[in-house]
Coordinates of C-alpha atoms in Angstrom, one line a residue:
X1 CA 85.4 94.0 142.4
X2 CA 88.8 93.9 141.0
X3 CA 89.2 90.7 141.2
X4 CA 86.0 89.8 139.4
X5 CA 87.6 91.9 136.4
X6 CA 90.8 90.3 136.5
X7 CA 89.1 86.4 136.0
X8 CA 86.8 88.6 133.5
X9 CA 89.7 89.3 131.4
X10 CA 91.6 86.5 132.1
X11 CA 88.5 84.3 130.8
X12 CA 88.3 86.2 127.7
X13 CA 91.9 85.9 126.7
X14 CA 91.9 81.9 127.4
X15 CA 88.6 82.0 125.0
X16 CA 90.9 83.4 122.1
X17 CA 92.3 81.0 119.7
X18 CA 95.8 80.9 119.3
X19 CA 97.3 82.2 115.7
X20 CA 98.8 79.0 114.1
X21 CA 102.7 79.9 114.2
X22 CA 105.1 81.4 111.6
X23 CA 106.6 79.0 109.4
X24 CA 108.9 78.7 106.6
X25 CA 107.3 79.7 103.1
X26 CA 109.1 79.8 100.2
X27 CA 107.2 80.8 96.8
X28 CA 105.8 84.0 95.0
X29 CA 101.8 85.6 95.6
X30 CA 101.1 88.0 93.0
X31 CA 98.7 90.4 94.9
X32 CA 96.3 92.5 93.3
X33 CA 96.6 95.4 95.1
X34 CA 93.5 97.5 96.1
X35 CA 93.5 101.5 96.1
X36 CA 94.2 103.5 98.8
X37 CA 96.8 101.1 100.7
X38 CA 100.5 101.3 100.7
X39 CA 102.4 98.4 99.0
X40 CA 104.0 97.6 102.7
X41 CA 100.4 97.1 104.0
X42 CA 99.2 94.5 101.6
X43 CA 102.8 93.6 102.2
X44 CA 102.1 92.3 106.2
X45 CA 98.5 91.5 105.3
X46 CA 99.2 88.6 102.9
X47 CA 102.4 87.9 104.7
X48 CA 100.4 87.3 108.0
X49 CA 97.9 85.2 105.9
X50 CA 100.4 82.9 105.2
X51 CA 102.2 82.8 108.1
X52 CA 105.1 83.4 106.6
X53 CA 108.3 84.2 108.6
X54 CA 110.2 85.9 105.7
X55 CA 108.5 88.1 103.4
X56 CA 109.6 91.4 100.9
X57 CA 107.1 93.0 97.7
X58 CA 109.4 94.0 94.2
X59 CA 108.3 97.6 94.0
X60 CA 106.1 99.9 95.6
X61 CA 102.9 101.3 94.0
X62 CA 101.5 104.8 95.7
X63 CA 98.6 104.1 97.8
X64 CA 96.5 105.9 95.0
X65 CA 97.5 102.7 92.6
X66 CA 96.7 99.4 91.8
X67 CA 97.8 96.0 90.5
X68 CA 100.4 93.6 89.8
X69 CA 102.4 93.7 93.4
X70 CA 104.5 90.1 93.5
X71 CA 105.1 89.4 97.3
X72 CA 108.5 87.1 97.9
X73 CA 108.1 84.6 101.0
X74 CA 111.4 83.0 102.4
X75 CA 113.8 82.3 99.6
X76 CA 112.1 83.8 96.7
X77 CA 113.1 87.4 98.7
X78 CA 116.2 86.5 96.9
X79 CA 115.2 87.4 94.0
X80 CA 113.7 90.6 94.9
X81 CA 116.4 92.9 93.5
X82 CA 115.9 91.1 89.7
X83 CA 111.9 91.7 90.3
X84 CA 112.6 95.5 91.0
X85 CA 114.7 96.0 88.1
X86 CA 112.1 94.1 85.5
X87 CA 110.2 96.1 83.3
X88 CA 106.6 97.4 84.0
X89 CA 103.4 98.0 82.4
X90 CA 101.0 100.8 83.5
X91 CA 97.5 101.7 82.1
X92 CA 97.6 105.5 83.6
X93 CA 95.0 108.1 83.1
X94 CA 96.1 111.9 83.2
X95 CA 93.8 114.8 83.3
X96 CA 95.2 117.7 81.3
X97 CA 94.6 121.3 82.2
X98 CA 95.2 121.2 86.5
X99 CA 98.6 119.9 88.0
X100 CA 99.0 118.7 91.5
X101 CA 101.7 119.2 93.8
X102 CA 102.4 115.3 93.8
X103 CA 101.3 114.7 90.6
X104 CA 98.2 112.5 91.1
X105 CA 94.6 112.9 92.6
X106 CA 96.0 112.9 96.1
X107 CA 97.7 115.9 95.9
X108 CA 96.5 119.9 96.1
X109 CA 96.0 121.6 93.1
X110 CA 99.1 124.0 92.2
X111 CA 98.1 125.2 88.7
X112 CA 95.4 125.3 85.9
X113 CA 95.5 126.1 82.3
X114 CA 92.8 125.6 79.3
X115 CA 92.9 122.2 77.7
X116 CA 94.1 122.5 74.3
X117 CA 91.8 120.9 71.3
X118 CA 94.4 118.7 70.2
X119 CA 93.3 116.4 67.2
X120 CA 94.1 112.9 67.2
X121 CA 97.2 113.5 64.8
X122 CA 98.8 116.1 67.1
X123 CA 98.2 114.2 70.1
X124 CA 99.9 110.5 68.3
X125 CA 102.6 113.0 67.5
X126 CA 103.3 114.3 71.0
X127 CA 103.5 110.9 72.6
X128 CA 105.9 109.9 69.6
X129 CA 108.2 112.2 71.5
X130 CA 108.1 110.0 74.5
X131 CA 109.3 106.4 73.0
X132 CA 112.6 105.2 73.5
X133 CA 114.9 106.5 76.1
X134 CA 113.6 109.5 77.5
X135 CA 115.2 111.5 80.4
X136 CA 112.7 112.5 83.6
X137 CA 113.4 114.3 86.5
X138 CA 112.1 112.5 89.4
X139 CA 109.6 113.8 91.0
X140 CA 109.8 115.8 94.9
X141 CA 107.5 113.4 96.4
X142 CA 109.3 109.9 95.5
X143 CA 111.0 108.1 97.8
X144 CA 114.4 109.3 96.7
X145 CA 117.0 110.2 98.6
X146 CA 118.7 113.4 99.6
X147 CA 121.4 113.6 102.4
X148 CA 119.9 110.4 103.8
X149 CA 116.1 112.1 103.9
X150 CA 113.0 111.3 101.7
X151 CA 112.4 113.3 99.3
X152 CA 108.5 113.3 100.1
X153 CA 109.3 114.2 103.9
X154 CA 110.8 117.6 102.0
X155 CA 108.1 118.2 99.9
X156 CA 106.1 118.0 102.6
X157 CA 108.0 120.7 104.7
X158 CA 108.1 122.9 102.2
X159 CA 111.5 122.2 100.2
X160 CA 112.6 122.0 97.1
X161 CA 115.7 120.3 95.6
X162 CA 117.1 120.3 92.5
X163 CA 117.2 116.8 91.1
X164 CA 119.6 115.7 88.4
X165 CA 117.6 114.1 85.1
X166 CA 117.7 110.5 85.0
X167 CA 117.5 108.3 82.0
X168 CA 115.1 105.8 81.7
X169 CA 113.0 103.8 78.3
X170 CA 109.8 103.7 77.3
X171 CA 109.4 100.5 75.4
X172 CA 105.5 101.2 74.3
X173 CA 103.7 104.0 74.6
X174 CA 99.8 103.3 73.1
X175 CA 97.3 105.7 73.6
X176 CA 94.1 103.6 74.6
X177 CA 91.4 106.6 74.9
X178 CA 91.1 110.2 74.5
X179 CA 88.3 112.1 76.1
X180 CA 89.5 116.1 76.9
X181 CA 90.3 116.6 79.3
X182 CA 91.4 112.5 80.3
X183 CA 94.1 111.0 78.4
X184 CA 94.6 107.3 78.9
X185 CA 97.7 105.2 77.8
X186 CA 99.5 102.4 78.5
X187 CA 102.7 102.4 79.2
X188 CA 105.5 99.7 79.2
X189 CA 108.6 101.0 80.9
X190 CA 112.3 100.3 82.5
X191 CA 112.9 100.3 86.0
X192 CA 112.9 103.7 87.7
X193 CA 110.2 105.6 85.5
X194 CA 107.7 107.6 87.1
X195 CA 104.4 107.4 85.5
X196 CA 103.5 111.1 87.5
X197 CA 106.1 112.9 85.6
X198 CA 105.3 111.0 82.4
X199 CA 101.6 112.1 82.6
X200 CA 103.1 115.5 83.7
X201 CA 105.9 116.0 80.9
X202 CA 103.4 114.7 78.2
X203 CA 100.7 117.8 79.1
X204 CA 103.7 120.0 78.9
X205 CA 104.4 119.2 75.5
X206 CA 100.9 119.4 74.5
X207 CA 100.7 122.9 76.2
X208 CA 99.1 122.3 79.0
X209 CA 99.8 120.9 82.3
X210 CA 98.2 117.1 84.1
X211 CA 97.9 115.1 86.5
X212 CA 97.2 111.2 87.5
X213 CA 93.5 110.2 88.1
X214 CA 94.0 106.5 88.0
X215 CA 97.0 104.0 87.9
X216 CA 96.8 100.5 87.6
X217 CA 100.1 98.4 87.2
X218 CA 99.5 95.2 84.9
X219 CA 102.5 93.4 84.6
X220 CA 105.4 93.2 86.5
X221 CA 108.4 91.4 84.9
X222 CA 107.3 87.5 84.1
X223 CA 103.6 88.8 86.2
X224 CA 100.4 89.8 84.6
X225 CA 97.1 91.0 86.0
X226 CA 96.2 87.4 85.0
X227 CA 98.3 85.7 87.6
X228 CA 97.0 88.5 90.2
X229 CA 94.8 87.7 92.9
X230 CA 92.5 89.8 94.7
X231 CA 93.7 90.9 98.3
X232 CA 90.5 90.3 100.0
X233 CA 90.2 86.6 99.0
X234 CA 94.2 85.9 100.1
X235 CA 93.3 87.6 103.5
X236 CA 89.8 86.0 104.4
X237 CA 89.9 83.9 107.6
X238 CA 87.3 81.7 105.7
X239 CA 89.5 81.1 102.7
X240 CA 90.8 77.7 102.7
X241 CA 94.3 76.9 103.2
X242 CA 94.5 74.4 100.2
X243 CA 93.4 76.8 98.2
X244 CA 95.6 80.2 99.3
X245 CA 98.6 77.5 99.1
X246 CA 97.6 77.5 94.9
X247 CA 97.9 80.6 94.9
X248 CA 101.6 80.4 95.8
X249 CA 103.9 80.4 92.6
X250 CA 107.1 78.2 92.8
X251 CA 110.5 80.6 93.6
X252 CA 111.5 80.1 90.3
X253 CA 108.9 81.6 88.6
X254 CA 110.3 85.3 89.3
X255 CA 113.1 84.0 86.2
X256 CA 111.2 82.6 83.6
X257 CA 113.2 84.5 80.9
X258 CA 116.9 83.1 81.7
X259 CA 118.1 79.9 79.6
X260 CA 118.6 76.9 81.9
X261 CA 120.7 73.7 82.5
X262 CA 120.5 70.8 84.4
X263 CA 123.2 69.5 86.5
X264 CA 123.9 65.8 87.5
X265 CA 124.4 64.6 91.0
X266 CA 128.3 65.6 91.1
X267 CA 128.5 68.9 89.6
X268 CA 125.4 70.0 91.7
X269 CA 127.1 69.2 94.7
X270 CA 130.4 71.0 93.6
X271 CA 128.0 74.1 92.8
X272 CA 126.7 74.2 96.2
X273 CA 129.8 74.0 97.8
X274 CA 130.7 77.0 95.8
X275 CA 132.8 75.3 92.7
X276 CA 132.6 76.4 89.4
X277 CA 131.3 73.6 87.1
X278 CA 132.2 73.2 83.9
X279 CA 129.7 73.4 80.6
X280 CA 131.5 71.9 78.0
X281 CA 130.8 68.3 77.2
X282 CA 128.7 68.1 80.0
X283 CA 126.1 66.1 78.7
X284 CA 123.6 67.0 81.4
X285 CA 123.9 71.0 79.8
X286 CA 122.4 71.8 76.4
X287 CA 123.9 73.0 73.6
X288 CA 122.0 75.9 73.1
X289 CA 123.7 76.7 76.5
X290 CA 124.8 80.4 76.6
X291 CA 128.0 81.2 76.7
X292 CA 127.8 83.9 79.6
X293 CA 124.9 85.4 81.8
X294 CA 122.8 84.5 84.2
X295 CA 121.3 80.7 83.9
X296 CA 118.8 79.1 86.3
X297 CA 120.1 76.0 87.5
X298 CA 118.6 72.9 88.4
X299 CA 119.7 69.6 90.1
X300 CA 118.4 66.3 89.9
X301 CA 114.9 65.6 90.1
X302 CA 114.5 69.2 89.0
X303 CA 115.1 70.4 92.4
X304 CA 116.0 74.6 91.5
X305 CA 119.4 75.1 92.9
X306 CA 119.5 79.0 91.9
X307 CA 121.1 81.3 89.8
X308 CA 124.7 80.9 88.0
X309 CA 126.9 82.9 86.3
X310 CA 128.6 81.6 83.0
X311 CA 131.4 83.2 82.7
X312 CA 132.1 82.8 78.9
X313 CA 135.0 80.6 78.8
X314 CA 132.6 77.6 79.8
X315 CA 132.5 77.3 83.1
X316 CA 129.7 77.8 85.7
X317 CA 130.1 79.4 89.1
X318 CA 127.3 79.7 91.6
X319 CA 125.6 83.3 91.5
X320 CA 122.9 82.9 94.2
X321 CA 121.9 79.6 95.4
X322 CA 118.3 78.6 97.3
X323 CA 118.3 76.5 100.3
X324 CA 114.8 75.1 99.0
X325 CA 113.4 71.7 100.9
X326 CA 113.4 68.6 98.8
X327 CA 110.6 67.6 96.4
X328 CA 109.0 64.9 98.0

């Protein structure tokens, strides 16, 4: 008998098909992540679609969002730290008169108050207060740090800790619809700003307190919504491989915004070796050339070589290069 349910087993696990192996990827998916899973889910779901060896997001959404989430395979993760810092856009909607202990639809409900009448006028006026650089306190349940714990695990013990105001921008600030008690926006915003205590701070000032029913991120630095694709289709076993390999953006596409130049054979090869280059007279740089910053460079054939840093006397040192296969 037990050896009839060892061959059993043993017969079902040489039925199996073997997963094709890891390999080296090197590009950007922009995922359109789905409600109710964490960013570091659809994270290991796309990276396992791809088989993908190497693989970091730019910036988590809560499991309660949705959107723009740009997954970095192989040497595109280099880029990951310029992705974070990009600016975002949101479309958020808050529910004025109940506020939640984490701010959104997930959490319990700590506090109610009536839902002012506020006119259109008074409302425009209110969110007039929120343009520009603002200050927020981040909220308890973020991901912050304090003494090397989470903030969250904390709040979710019980504690509270005082948390010094940060400073962060609101580029736009429209106001899209406005229903009592919903109040939806969009929001375009620096690094670091927490939609929650937006919604939160904004109900404050209109004498009441809110919360966040729905959040859906629709651009992420150079990504929009547009270049987004649907988790489902990127995971299906039946998708085809031609076609999820579209769906991968070339590493440079995470800098669209810097100025470039275009090095010839000898001063790429002095880059990669870690020698500054120089940019004046070099007739393979153009003239419009900044004078300092960060510069995407490429090599010939317009193989991307990376990021360099002018350094405003004209020269060009390497900044962070890409060990990217050749273009065949």
């Amino acid at each position: 008998m037990i050896e009839r349910r060892h061959r059993r087993g043993h017969s079902q696990q040489e039925s199996r098909e073997p997963r094709p192996p890891w390999r080296d990827v090197h590009g950007i998916v922009v995922v359109d992540k789905p409600v109710g899973l964490t960013s570091n889910a659809v994270l290991q779901q796309v990276r396992r679609a791809y088989r993908a060896r190497k693989a970091g997001h730019t910036g988590s959404l809560d499991p309660m969002a949705s959107g723009v989430l740009p997954v970095c395979f192989g040497e595109a993760t280099k880029l990951s730290g310029l992705l974070l810092d990009s600016p975002k856009i949101y479309e958020v909607v808050g529910r004025l008169g109940t506020r939640t202990d984490t701010g959104d639809a997930e959490g319990e409900v700590v506090e109610t108050t009536a839902v002012p009448a506020v006119d259109i006028a008074g409302l425009d006026a209110a969110l007039e207060e929120f343009r520009g650089d603002i200050e927020q306190v981040p909220p308890m349940y973020s991901a912050l740090k304090h003494e090397g714990r989470r903030l969250y695990e904390l709040a979710r013990r019980g504690e509270t800790i005082e948390r010094p105001p940060r400073r962060v921008t609101i580029h736009r600030l429209e106001r899209l619809a406005w229903a009592t008690p919903d109040l939806r926006l969009r929001v375009a915003c620096s690094k670091g700003t927490y939609i929650r205590t937006l919604i939160e701070d904004i109900g404050a000032a209109l004498g009441s307190c809110a919360h966040v029913v729905e959040l859906r991120r629709v651009a992420a630095g150079p990504f929009t919504i547009g270049d987004a694709t649907e988790l489902d289709a990127l995971t299906d076993p039946a998708a085809d491989a031609r076609w999820r390999a579209t769906r991968l953006l070339p590493v440079d596409a995470g800098v669209p915004e810097l100025p470039l130049v275009r090095l010839n054979d000898a001063d790429a090869d002095r880059l990669c070796h870690g020698q500054p280059v120089s940019l004046v007279g070099n007739e393979s740089c153009p003239e419009e050339t900044p004078a300092s910053g960060l510069i995407r460079v490429y090599g010939p054939g317009d193989t991307f070589l990376g990021l360099g840093q002018a350094d405003g006397e004209g020269r060009l040192a390497p900044k962070r290069l890409f060990n990217l296969p050749a273009t065949p």
